[in-house]
XYZ file of C-alpha atoms in Angstrom:
783
model
C -19.961 5.536 -11.523
C -16.607 5.553 -9.633
C -13.717 6.969 -11.565
C -11.767 4.191 -13.256
C -14.506 1.507 -13.006
C -15.011 -0.800 -15.981
C -18.493 -0.428 -17.390
C -20.376 -3.341 -18.869
C -23.229 -2.001 -20.976
C -25.858 -4.121 -22.626
C -26.430 -3.678 -26.371
C -29.351 -3.972 -28.766
C -29.423 -7.071 -30.853
C -30.785 -5.317 -33.976
C -28.498 -3.365 -36.331
C -28.232 0.384 -35.940
C -28.751 2.090 -39.300
C -25.383 3.711 -39.612
C -22.242 2.976 -41.573
C -19.777 0.677 -39.840
C -16.044 1.455 -39.890
C -13.752 -0.613 -42.037
C -11.292 -3.022 -40.457
C -8.270 -0.687 -40.612
C -10.121 2.210 -39.005
C -11.498 -0.033 -36.318
C -8.024 -1.472 -35.623
C -6.732 2.036 -35.076
C -9.650 2.695 -32.733
C -8.865 -0.488 -30.842
C -5.242 0.649 -30.513
C -6.364 3.953 -29.055
C -8.700 2.246 -26.648
C -5.941 -0.093 -25.465
C -3.680 2.885 -24.810
C -6.377 4.626 -22.838
C -7.204 1.437 -20.955
C -3.559 0.994 -19.890
C -3.373 4.525 -18.503
C -6.627 4.710 -16.559
C -6.007 2.355 -13.655
C -7.278 3.350 -10.193
C -8.835 6.519 -11.489
C -7.894 8.254 -14.697
C -9.450 10.921 -16.799
C -10.915 8.495 -19.397
C -11.934 4.871 -19.567
C -13.511 3.774 -22.856
C -15.314 0.857 -21.233
C -16.716 3.145 -18.543
C -17.551 6.395 -20.344
C -21.290 5.990 -20.546
C -23.456 3.376 -18.880
C -26.712 3.343 -20.784
C -29.857 2.230 -19.114
C -30.344 -1.463 -19.359
C -33.753 -1.181 -20.895
C -32.266 0.831 -23.775
C -30.121 -2.121 -24.772
C -32.782 -4.822 -24.817
C -32.116 -7.163 -27.692
C -34.674 -8.199 -30.224
C -34.986 -11.565 -31.850
C -33.520 -12.011 -35.284
C -36.911 -12.135 -36.907
C -37.405 -8.392 -36.408
C -34.403 -7.565 -38.556
C -35.368 -9.311 -41.788
C -35.806 -6.707 -44.497
C -38.064 -7.339 -47.426
C -41.098 -6.104 -49.351
C -44.561 -7.607 -49.128
C -47.310 -6.832 -51.634
C -50.809 -7.899 -52.643
C -53.094 -10.028 -50.541
C -50.253 -11.226 -48.282
C -49.823 -7.784 -46.675
C -52.417 -8.212 -43.920
C -51.370 -11.747 -43.143
C -47.696 -10.766 -42.880
C -48.485 -7.794 -40.618
C -50.484 -10.022 -38.307
C -47.708 -12.611 -38.254
C -45.058 -9.940 -37.570
C -47.032 -8.570 -34.622
C -47.340 -12.025 -33.127
C -43.652 -12.794 -33.243
C -42.444 -9.303 -32.245
C -41.049 -10.284 -28.863
C -38.139 -8.766 -27.000
C -35.298 -10.683 -25.504
C -33.177 -9.300 -22.652
C -29.598 -10.523 -22.484
C -28.614 -11.968 -19.123
C -25.568 -10.570 -17.245
C -23.760 -13.851 -17.956
C -24.337 -13.504 -21.712
C -23.130 -9.907 -21.659
C -20.001 -10.851 -19.713
C -19.118 -13.596 -22.178
C -19.764 -11.359 -25.204
C -17.615 -8.585 -23.723
C -14.742 -10.958 -23.006
C -14.860 -12.353 -26.550
C -15.097 -8.842 -28.006
C -11.831 -7.844 -26.323
C -10.093 -10.764 -28.020
C -11.796 -10.627 -31.425
C -14.089 -7.714 -32.369
C -14.762 -9.228 -35.856
C -15.867 -12.849 -35.319
C -16.479 -15.003 -38.365
C -19.541 -17.191 -38.987
C -18.038 -20.171 -37.214
C -17.170 -18.155 -34.116
C -20.622 -16.536 -34.062
C -22.278 -19.916 -34.318
C -20.180 -21.247 -31.451
C -21.072 -18.214 -29.305
C -24.774 -18.482 -30.101
C -24.757 -22.182 -29.226
C -22.870 -21.644 -25.980
C -24.925 -18.633 -24.823
C -28.327 -19.801 -26.058
C -28.722 -16.945 -28.569
C -29.503 -16.822 -32.233
C -26.673 -16.291 -34.669
C -28.184 -13.025 -35.866
C -28.437 -11.744 -32.311
C -24.714 -12.331 -31.831
C -23.958 -10.703 -35.191
C -26.029 -7.602 -34.423
C -24.556 -7.348 -30.907
C -21.009 -7.145 -32.284
C -22.076 -4.610 -34.921
C -23.605 -2.331 -32.295
C -20.631 -2.798 -29.964
C -18.173 -1.706 -32.661
C -20.348 1.281 -33.556
C -20.566 2.361 -29.919
C -16.800 2.115 -29.442
C -16.220 4.313 -32.477
C -18.718 6.843 -31.122
C -17.002 6.873 -27.726
C -13.605 7.507 -29.301
C -14.957 10.368 -31.399
C -16.702 11.859 -28.360
C -13.512 11.699 -26.334
C -11.468 13.318 -29.111
C -14.075 16.075 -29.401
C -13.849 16.664 -25.645
C -10.063 16.999 -25.898
C -10.340 19.466 -28.767
C -12.974 21.468 -26.872
C -10.712 21.597 -23.818
C -7.800 22.851 -25.936
C -10.070 25.430 -27.536
C -11.207 26.698 -24.120
C -7.587 26.919 -23.002
C -6.680 28.987 -26.065
C -9.649 31.265 -25.432
C -8.538 31.799 -21.841
C -4.975 32.621 -22.946
C -6.353 35.015 -25.533
C -8.433 36.740 -22.853
C -5.394 37.110 -20.603
C -3.393 38.634 -23.472
C -6.202 41.072 -24.213
C -6.275 42.140 -20.564
C -2.515 42.626 -20.602
C -2.787 44.789 -23.722
C -5.622 46.851 -22.273
C -3.736 47.382 -18.980
C -0.088 48.090 -19.917
C 2.468 48.345 -17.138
C 5.313 50.775 -16.612
C 8.799 49.271 -17.023
C 10.301 51.666 -14.466
C 7.965 51.349 -11.496
C 6.079 48.179 -12.364
C 2.699 49.903 -12.118
C 0.183 50.615 -14.867
C 1.297 53.095 -17.487
C -0.342 56.506 -17.535
C -2.525 57.299 -20.556
C -1.329 60.369 -22.422
C -4.703 62.090 -22.238
C -4.709 62.282 -18.418
C -4.148 65.693 -16.932
C -1.524 66.375 -14.307
C -4.175 66.935 -11.624
C -5.886 63.591 -12.362
C -2.523 61.862 -12.260
C -1.810 63.317 -8.808
C -5.243 62.226 -7.607
C -4.532 58.677 -8.677
C -1.223 58.650 -6.835
C -2.920 59.941 -3.682
C -5.663 57.358 -4.121
C -3.104 54.555 -4.309
C -1.337 55.861 -1.198
C -4.581 56.074 0.780
C -5.616 52.605 -0.353
C -2.300 51.205 0.808
C -2.733 52.862 4.191
C -6.257 51.440 4.469
C -4.975 47.927 3.863
C -2.296 48.453 6.499
C -5.051 49.244 9.006
C -7.015 46.136 7.979
C -3.909 44.006 8.391
C -3.401 45.274 11.948
C -7.107 44.751 12.684
C -6.988 41.187 11.391
C -3.993 40.398 13.572
C -5.634 41.621 16.756
C -9.182 40.384 16.122
C -8.107 36.957 14.868
C -10.351 36.803 11.809
C -10.296 38.495 8.402
C -12.216 41.756 8.168
C -13.374 42.553 4.651
C -12.592 46.117 3.558
C -15.373 48.328 2.246
C -15.287 48.685 -1.529
C -17.258 51.482 -3.197
C -18.104 50.005 -6.568
C -19.873 53.193 -7.645
C -16.707 55.255 -7.528
C -15.606 56.503 -10.890
C -11.973 56.161 -9.927
C -12.261 52.499 -8.860
C -12.419 51.290 -12.447
C -8.862 52.469 -12.968
C -7.702 51.904 -9.415
C -5.078 49.366 -10.458
C -2.584 52.250 -10.556
C -0.652 51.394 -7.407
C 2.787 52.333 -8.740
C 5.554 51.179 -6.460
C 3.592 51.638 -3.255
C 2.095 48.110 -3.395
C -0.289 46.789 -0.822
C 0.391 45.193 2.502
C -1.374 41.873 2.917
C -1.106 39.179 5.508
C 2.384 38.119 6.387
C 3.960 41.309 4.942
C 3.811 40.021 1.362
C 3.208 43.413 -0.231
C 5.641 42.926 -3.087
C 4.588 39.435 -4.064
C 6.278 39.608 -7.453
C 9.691 39.479 -5.756
C 11.428 36.129 -5.429
C 11.215 34.201 -2.192
C 13.711 35.662 0.298
C 15.325 32.304 0.984
C 16.368 29.230 -0.966
C 15.077 25.707 -0.589
C 17.603 23.709 1.405
C 16.329 20.173 0.912
C 19.516 18.320 1.632
C 21.462 18.233 -1.639
C 22.300 21.905 -2.038
C 21.106 22.048 -5.647
C 18.541 24.746 -4.944
C 19.970 26.287 -1.790
C 19.941 30.008 -2.305
C 19.361 29.577 -6.036
C 16.874 31.486 -8.141
C 13.214 30.640 -7.799
C 10.289 31.353 -10.056
C 8.269 34.327 -8.772
C 4.505 34.453 -8.996
C 2.498 37.641 -9.014
C -1.258 38.130 -8.780
C -1.443 39.016 -12.450
C 0.357 35.778 -13.368
C -2.220 33.814 -11.369
C -4.886 34.956 -13.814
C -6.146 37.831 -11.631
C -4.581 41.099 -12.836
C -4.140 43.975 -10.396
C -7.109 45.118 -8.308
C -9.564 43.296 -10.551
C -9.416 40.498 -7.950
C -12.488 40.477 -5.692
C -11.506 41.557 -2.210
C -12.283 38.144 -0.643
C -10.144 36.412 -3.260
C -7.381 38.912 -2.611
C -7.344 37.676 0.966
C -7.188 34.120 -0.361
C -4.121 34.957 -2.457
C -2.354 36.700 0.430
C -3.128 33.807 2.764
C -1.871 31.240 0.239
C 1.388 33.100 -0.387
C 2.049 33.469 3.341
C 1.329 29.742 3.831
C 3.743 28.820 1.018
C 6.479 30.899 2.641
C 5.874 29.148 5.974
C 5.877 25.663 4.418
C 9.172 26.230 2.608
C 10.854 27.433 5.786
C 9.519 24.496 7.822
C 10.707 22.021 5.170
C 14.343 23.172 5.361
C 16.763 20.797 7.033
C 18.923 21.838 9.983
C 16.481 24.597 10.882
C 15.929 25.571 14.542
C 12.199 25.096 13.980
C 12.623 21.347 14.567
C 14.286 19.478 17.434
C 15.592 16.004 16.626
C 15.417 13.333 19.319
C 18.684 11.795 20.518
C 17.541 8.163 20.156
C 17.792 6.018 17.038
C 14.300 6.914 15.843
C 15.373 10.381 14.696
C 11.886 11.733 15.464
C 11.536 15.491 15.053
C 9.481 17.743 17.317
C 8.371 21.260 16.496
C 10.084 23.980 18.515
C 7.030 26.055 19.449
C 9.066 28.935 20.869
C 11.060 29.279 17.649
C 7.856 28.882 15.627
C 6.211 31.747 17.501
C 9.221 33.997 16.840
C 9.437 33.041 13.151
C 5.716 33.152 12.360
C 4.070 35.481 14.895
C 0.888 35.935 12.821
C 0.235 32.181 12.600
C 1.048 31.643 16.279
C -1.367 34.427 17.271
C -4.231 32.698 15.405
C -3.978 29.456 17.402
C -6.776 28.354 19.713
C -5.793 28.352 23.346
C -7.760 25.214 24.282
C -6.850 23.106 21.260
C -4.034 20.561 20.912
C -1.326 21.020 18.287
C 0.281 18.189 16.348
C 3.238 18.828 14.039
C 5.291 16.228 12.153
C 7.795 16.194 9.310
C 9.252 13.349 7.299
C 10.991 12.653 3.972
C 11.023 9.656 1.663
C 11.514 8.586 -1.953
C 8.617 7.518 -4.181
C 8.660 5.975 -7.642
C 6.777 8.778 -9.403
C 7.857 11.983 -11.142
C 7.024 15.391 -9.749
C 4.592 16.413 -12.496
C 2.452 13.277 -12.074
C 2.348 13.685 -8.307
C 1.424 17.383 -8.556
C -1.430 16.577 -10.953
C -2.687 13.959 -8.493
C -2.585 16.355 -5.547
C -4.366 19.151 -7.437
C -7.231 16.875 -8.574
C -9.640 16.156 -5.714
C -10.800 12.763 -7.037
C -7.306 11.481 -7.815
C -6.050 12.783 -4.455
C -8.729 10.767 -2.646
C -7.895 7.653 -4.702
C -4.201 7.969 -3.888
C -4.943 8.009 -0.124
C -8.053 5.782 0.179
C -7.716 4.923 3.871
C -6.960 8.532 4.859
C -9.488 10.521 2.839
C -13.187 9.768 3.195
C -14.256 12.525 0.793
C -12.628 15.378 -1.131
C -14.227 18.035 -3.335
C -13.127 21.258 -5.004
C -15.405 24.123 -3.979
C -13.908 26.863 -6.152
C -10.990 27.251 -8.552
C -9.504 30.677 -7.899
C -6.625 30.223 -10.349
C -5.917 27.474 -12.871
C -2.196 28.233 -12.990
C -0.202 29.708 -15.831
C 1.473 28.468 -18.973
C -0.680 25.342 -19.096
C 0.870 24.030 -15.854
C -0.159 23.921 -12.201
C 2.278 26.689 -11.304
C 0.192 29.295 -9.477
C -2.900 27.104 -9.197
C -5.088 28.048 -6.222
C -8.205 26.107 -5.160
C -10.703 26.211 -2.328
C -11.320 22.623 -1.199
C -13.316 20.551 1.270
C -12.028 17.272 2.697
C -12.925 14.692 5.309
C -9.937 12.870 6.836
C -10.226 9.692 8.887
C -8.468 7.191 11.084
C -9.871 3.666 10.769
C -11.477 3.553 14.194
C -15.017 4.379 15.376
C -13.492 6.114 18.393
C -11.862 8.889 16.312
C -14.266 11.311 14.601
C -13.765 12.317 10.986
C -11.845 15.590 10.546
C -13.777 18.003 8.350
C -11.642 20.704 6.732
C -12.236 23.686 4.470
C -8.918 24.938 3.175
C -6.969 26.585 0.371
C -4.573 24.495 -1.727
C -1.824 26.413 -3.506
C 0.748 24.965 -5.919
C 3.984 26.696 -6.915
C 7.004 25.700 -8.989
C 10.179 26.963 -7.327
C 12.622 25.626 -9.930
C 12.850 23.083 -12.708
C 11.715 19.783 -11.178
C 11.020 21.382 -7.782
C 7.393 21.913 -6.728
C 5.546 22.741 -3.528
C 1.883 22.237 -2.587
C 0.545 23.860 0.592
C -2.801 23.644 2.403
C -4.101 26.171 4.907
C -7.485 26.473 6.575
C -9.384 29.705 6.163
C -9.591 30.265 9.889
C -12.549 31.804 11.650
C -14.768 34.197 9.796
C -17.399 34.377 7.125
C -15.693 31.767 4.925
C -15.085 29.205 7.684
C -17.428 26.782 9.388
C -17.523 27.489 13.112
C -18.511 23.879 13.807
C -15.216 22.455 12.552
C -13.262 20.865 15.403
C -9.844 21.218 13.764
C -7.813 23.706 11.729
C -5.080 22.959 9.216
C -2.110 25.260 9.663
C 0.250 25.591 6.655
C 0.911 21.951 5.702
C 1.905 20.202 2.527
C 4.826 18.746 0.646
C 7.931 19.674 -1.345
C 8.468 17.426 -4.376
C 11.866 17.251 -6.059
C 12.744 15.146 -9.109
C 15.705 12.803 -8.654
C 17.939 11.478 -11.463
C 17.083 7.814 -10.778
C 13.409 8.168 -11.758
C 12.216 8.726 -8.183
C 10.989 11.869 -6.485
C 12.087 13.082 -3.102
C 9.061 14.152 -1.062
C 9.291 16.170 2.144
C 5.948 16.216 3.944
C 4.955 18.634 6.725
C 1.755 18.204 8.739
C 0.721 20.933 11.181
C -2.784 20.843 12.661
C -4.581 22.004 15.765
C -7.740 20.236 16.928
C -10.172 19.802 19.789
C -8.876 16.856 21.776
C -12.083 16.389 23.763
C -13.882 14.817 20.773
C -11.290 11.992 20.576
C -11.676 8.871 22.718
C -9.231 8.559 25.578
C -7.743 5.403 24.010
C -6.543 7.361 20.956
C -5.696 10.798 22.367
C -1.995 10.219 22.902
C -1.226 8.564 19.546
C -3.208 11.258 17.681
C -1.143 13.963 19.389
C 2.021 12.083 18.345
C 0.886 12.234 14.703
C 0.351 8.488 14.277
C -3.197 8.998 13.032
C -2.872 12.014 10.715
C 0.865 12.764 10.698
C 3.329 13.038 7.833
C 4.613 9.481 8.397
C 1.218 8.020 7.536
C 0.796 10.224 4.445
C 4.211 9.248 3.092
C 3.797 5.556 3.891
C 0.486 5.503 2.012
C 1.970 7.436 -0.917
C 4.935 5.075 -1.165
C 2.707 1.987 -1.034
C 0.334 3.325 -3.710
C 3.171 4.344 -6.033
C 4.745 0.882 -5.725
C 1.388 -0.671 -6.627
C 0.974 1.600 -9.666
C 4.475 0.756 -10.857
C 3.680 -2.970 -10.716
C 0.365 -2.542 -12.507
C 1.867 -0.459 -15.300
C 4.493 -3.096 -16.006
C 3.759 -5.392 -18.955
C 5.145 -8.525 -17.319
C 2.891 -11.527 -16.825
C 1.754 -12.243 -13.289
C 3.475 -15.272 -11.677
C 0.034 -16.704 -10.902
C -0.734 -16.912 -14.629
C -3.466 -14.288 -14.626
C -3.609 -11.863 -17.567
C -3.024 -8.100 -17.105
C -6.736 -7.432 -17.728
C -7.709 -10.011 -15.150
C -5.209 -8.620 -12.666
C -6.616 -5.106 -13.027
C -10.193 -6.361 -12.652
C -9.289 -8.254 -9.478
C -7.548 -5.200 -8.025
C -10.547 -2.981 -8.805
C -12.788 -5.461 -7.027
C -10.426 -5.465 -4.056
C -10.282 -1.651 -4.034
C -14.084 -1.460 -3.887
C -14.042 -3.954 -1.022
C -11.575 -1.820 0.974
C -13.529 1.388 0.280
C -16.747 -0.195 1.559
C -14.922 -1.494 4.621
C -13.569 1.968 5.484
C -16.971 3.597 4.977
C -18.487 1.192 7.490
C -16.035 2.365 10.164
C -15.806 6.108 9.495
C -18.841 7.448 7.692
C -18.607 10.513 5.511
C -21.382 12.687 4.133
C -21.514 10.433 1.043
C -22.519 7.217 2.791
C -26.110 6.873 3.980
C -25.775 4.973 7.243
C -28.264 5.208 10.118
C -26.629 5.117 13.533
C -28.186 2.666 15.990
C -28.350 3.064 19.758
C -29.086 -0.094 21.729
C -29.225 0.099 25.501
C -27.326 -3.064 26.405
C -24.476 -2.525 23.897
C -21.319 -0.656 24.869
C -20.835 2.899 23.598
C -17.446 1.844 22.214
C -19.207 -0.394 19.676
C -20.492 1.619 16.713
C -23.646 0.124 15.181
C -25.067 1.372 11.864
C -27.568 0.062 9.322
C -28.758 0.871 5.822
C -30.956 -0.565 3.080
C -29.210 -1.937 -0.001
C -31.511 -1.510 -3.017
C -30.618 -1.835 -6.706
C -26.885 -1.954 -6.020
C -25.233 -4.620 -8.213
C -22.178 -4.630 -5.950
C -24.097 -5.630 -2.825
C -26.789 -8.183 -1.993
C -30.231 -6.578 -1.538
C -31.580 -6.235 1.972
C -30.698 -4.687 5.319
C -26.940 -4.378 5.916
C -25.715 -4.025 9.485
C -22.257 -2.602 10.236
C -20.537 -3.028 13.590
C -17.082 -1.764 14.574
C -15.062 -1.305 17.738
C -11.458 -0.703 18.805
C -9.486 -2.333 21.631
C -5.928 -2.224 22.899
C -3.869 -5.402 22.442
C -0.698 -6.118 24.487
C 1.184 -7.399 21.420
C 3.156 -5.620 18.734
C 1.624 -4.553 15.452
C 3.818 -6.986 13.507
C 2.925 -10.025 15.637
C -0.809 -9.354 15.468
C -0.712 -8.764 11.690
C 1.275 -11.950 11.079
C -1.229 -13.970 13.119
C -4.315 -12.578 11.358
C -2.769 -13.008 7.898
C -1.649 -16.616 8.413
C -3.997 -18.927 6.478
C -3.110 -21.914 8.604
C -4.171 -20.110 11.816
C -7.339 -18.539 10.410
C -9.575 -21.250 11.849
C -8.709 -20.020 15.356
C -10.726 -16.806 14.916
C -12.725 -16.875 11.633
C -16.128 -18.598 11.726
C -16.179 -18.682 7.893
C -13.369 -21.254 7.882
C -15.573 -23.844 9.645
C -12.668 -24.840 11.850
C -10.424 -25.777 8.925
C -7.245 -24.085 7.650
C -7.459 -21.952 4.526
C -5.587 -22.466 1.249
C -4.306 -19.525 -0.801
C -5.413 -20.216 -4.386
C -4.266 -16.905 -5.940
C -1.876 -14.131 -4.935
C -1.517 -10.760 -6.691
C 1.364 -8.676 -5.409
C 0.784 -4.957 -4.799
C 4.213 -3.997 -3.520
C 7.788 -5.013 -2.964
C 7.093 -7.056 0.174
C 5.161 -10.299 0.494
C 2.662 -8.819 2.958
C 1.203 -6.302 0.495
C -1.051 -8.467 -1.665
C -4.520 -9.474 -2.803
C -5.329 -13.132 -2.153
C -8.076 -15.576 -3.038
C -8.591 -18.072 -0.215
C -10.566 -21.298 0.085
C -11.240 -23.551 3.029
C -9.466 -26.890 2.845
C -12.157 -29.287 1.458
C -12.900 -32.554 3.236
C -13.250 -34.376 -0.090
C -12.770 -33.666 -3.785
C -16.494 -33.147 -4.451
C -17.052 -30.554 -1.731
C -17.825 -27.057 -3.036
C -16.249 -24.654 -0.545
C -16.696 -20.897 -0.419
C -14.050 -18.458 -1.727
C -12.776 -15.480 0.248
C -11.235 -12.386 -1.356
C -8.687 -10.724 0.929
C -6.420 -7.685 0.715
C -3.656 -7.087 3.235
C -0.821 -4.617 3.670
C 1.428 -3.387 6.436
C 3.957 -0.614 6.834
C 5.402 1.517 9.593
C 2.182 3.549 9.929
C -0.181 0.600 10.422
C -1.669 -2.574 8.964
C -4.901 -3.573 7.260
C -6.623 -6.910 6.530
C -9.970 -6.822 4.699
C -11.831 -9.869 3.410
C -15.231 -10.803 1.985
C -16.868 -14.053 0.786
C -17.374 -14.095 -2.983
C -19.120 -16.288 -5.524
C -16.809 -18.635 -7.443
C -18.482 -18.098 -10.831
C -18.292 -14.313 -10.508
C -14.630 -14.421 -9.523
C -13.804 -16.594 -12.519
C -15.326 -13.995 -14.845
C -13.381 -11.191 -13.136
C -10.109 -13.119 -13.426
C -10.715 -13.335 -17.172
C -11.027 -9.538 -17.407
C -14.778 -9.195 -16.807
C -16.526 -6.335 -15.061
C -16.083 -6.471 -11.287
C -18.989 -4.096 -10.582
C -21.493 -6.975 -10.646
C -19.766 -9.010 -7.922
C -21.689 -8.734 -4.653
C -19.652 -8.544 -1.476
C -19.888 -7.346 2.128
C -16.443 -6.728 3.673
C -15.127 -7.369 7.152
C -11.641 -7.037 8.562
C -9.102 -5.475 10.877
C -7.170 -2.199 11.068
C -4.074 -2.032 13.295
C -2.223 1.037 14.568
C 0.905 1.074 16.767
C 0.283 2.555 20.197
C 3.526 4.541 20.246
C 6.211 6.138 18.053
C 7.991 3.529 15.937
C 11.702 3.011 16.482
C 12.827 3.279 12.897
C 15.681 4.953 11.072
C 14.791 8.480 10.052
C 14.073 8.758 6.360
C 15.930 12.068 6.283
C 19.230 10.202 6.389
C 18.640 8.435 3.077
C 19.214 10.614 0.024
C 20.222 8.132 -2.658
C 17.325 5.734 -3.083
C 13.872 4.672 -1.907
C 13.338 4.271 1.794
C 12.953 0.723 3.124
C 11.941 1.034 6.779
C 12.458 -2.007 8.978
C 9.142 -2.351 10.733
C 10.352 -5.396 12.651
C 12.507 -3.124 14.807
C 9.450 -1.071 15.724
C 8.071 -0.027 19.061
C 8.070 -3.085 21.358
C 4.765 -2.293 23.042
C 1.140 -2.835 22.185
C -1.166 -1.845 19.358
C -4.724 -0.678 18.752
C -6.959 -3.163 16.929
C -10.153 -2.149 15.120
C -12.564 -4.972 14.268
C -15.419 -4.330 11.830
C -18.115 -6.521 10.257
C -20.750 -5.832 7.611
C -23.456 -8.496 7.597
C -26.713 -8.956 5.674
C -29.248 -9.506 8.446
C -32.322 -9.619 6.183
C -32.604 -10.022 2.426
C -35.771 -7.889 2.270
C -35.034 -4.142 2.079
C -38.504 -3.338 3.468
C -38.063 -5.510 6.567
C -37.491 -4.027 10.007
C -34.251 -4.461 11.920
C -34.658 -6.417 15.139
C -32.782 -6.072 18.405
C -31.852 -9.754 18.204
C -29.955 -9.154 14.939
C -28.017 -6.296 16.482
C -27.111 -8.325 19.533
C -26.009 -11.244 17.350
C -23.544 -9.073 15.437
C -22.314 -7.525 18.686
C -21.673 -11.013 20.092
C -19.800 -11.906 16.901
C -17.375 -9.006 17.443
C -16.893 -9.893 21.113
C -16.265 -13.573 20.334
C -13.796 -12.739 17.552
C -11.751 -10.462 19.831
C -11.804 -13.063 22.580
C -10.640 -15.810 20.210
C -7.736 -13.639 19.048
C -6.662 -12.984 22.634
C -6.846 -16.683 23.490
C -4.835 -17.656 20.425
C -2.153 -15.061 21.226
C -2.254 -15.996 24.930
C -2.926 -12.477 26.142
C -5.465 -11.247 28.657
């Protein structure tokens, strides 16, 4: 189940033999559940309605006759047994009955006899079935709350055990206050002490040689470790000699040699919080040698990120026009970071961007999102196709993310079939430099045993600096630095990818700002202007989020989606055709689903094309679902500060009052990095249930839509000039050129999953894409 989805389990209609909670205890449980429900939007750690989805056959309801208790004696025993076997029939609740019961349960978990009778009459159930359903529902909610509280207590217990283990290690390995190395036990002889000093000196010299070898060979060489040596068990005695790792970070317990100059001077040259290997949960030489390389690489990457994030540094060259675009000074970069420059591929293209903005989120919440792979992917849904944590090298210290180091895998995408997905294996390191000042850096492992040689890109030290601001916002400085193989990118997208429009810092920050604005609106307790309740608003937004995720997966497939690529001789290579069988998925109609996507260049600006496609009155000029009639917006749910960022419910203008027209769910947004319009036809009855707070997982939909990217750098005011409030970029003053339009459709070509896909079906969908693009060009009067 996706994180944050609302589950809708089915429950037995006979009473569970356990004691039910009294009304006061259950009210407290309901209060807890409401608090958890408010905090778990768009992916949270716990959702009471979605904790466990039991199998549907385990919640089959019985008729009320099976629940009558009583004693039978004498000659009537056989007759009663025979009668009970005859009427022992099972009744399965329908999805509609479950939806209605769940909605009523949210409003009143303790219905009286009159309310139960009304429900049984309306849903076609017996009064006892309704009574037993509510009893089991209350019992399950209590069990879920207790299970969640037990999980929290277990997590706290594990944390205390880990802290206790670290304290025991510190006691067993005391350090010297003078030199910083391990203290010498009193029973050691003078000769053994001298041997240990010589051993530490030789080990340091060996690591110096490995560092030089790594620099010249271009990949990490693992030193030989003799685990059978009797001295190696106490080899953490390095005294003040230290060890030279990558980037000359031998004394990693020292503070950073430079302050963070982020524009306000608060932390420029000020003290920072040092992190040593022992503080990262890996004391001394007890770190495995491969993880030692990870730590050295992460610390060197953090040092590089902090230097590249400083303002007024010679590493960046600002353009003289009004855009304020910054370009990396490669000559200065090579002088400042010679080890990183020496690792670059000679035949690969380098893209480097930097930008700053304000977001309505505090630093701690943003850091937790970035360090959790699932929440990171949910925060950037159109950028990240998949993200997983391979290994947790360090959990941090003091119960915070300070010093946290993880090995991660991610698949990044641009919404176009002409740009392949970027697959990355990298380290993510988090460090707190001061109170309210955090940094998160990513760096690929490079070539070697721990890297995949088939990756076509490498992430150089990239990440963000997050600083709390007094007005409730956070100032985020984002640096993106990547090298990649340009030959795998289509010629239409090569230039804008090298400019950073596809994967650059501007797109990351624009997505972050848009998502934070949406979260701020959802967390507010104000009633929606459209009259929809907060529960209904969240259910509609979850349905829309699933629609957008399915749309993106049909354009850029990751290793999670099971699509079969199709190759048809008479269809252009620029049109990506894929198919899959939809079986037992409540969110999609069963059968063969065909996905088709292509990208074209349009000689109009991004803003003009987005305004045309979003206009309901002009939809009949390109959408065949409108039947040549204009559309009416029945519902609008705002997701941001502007009017263009919204979820809408559209309906074709009916010819008469009795005509039953189809509904279309649509989500649209636009910012300086691009625009998106995704829509899907939906059933009216299902949407009505979702608007009342019902589960959106049962609504079947197949999305289609458009993704728009500008074809050149936008002419906008640099966000670095704004230090007092959130950035509001004027996209209407953007680049007055063309744009790149991606058109994608997902269509059910056969409602039988076992049927075979025909060439005629593929050609029909291909003609649909061609006709839609042609209609858009005719309507905009472009060739």
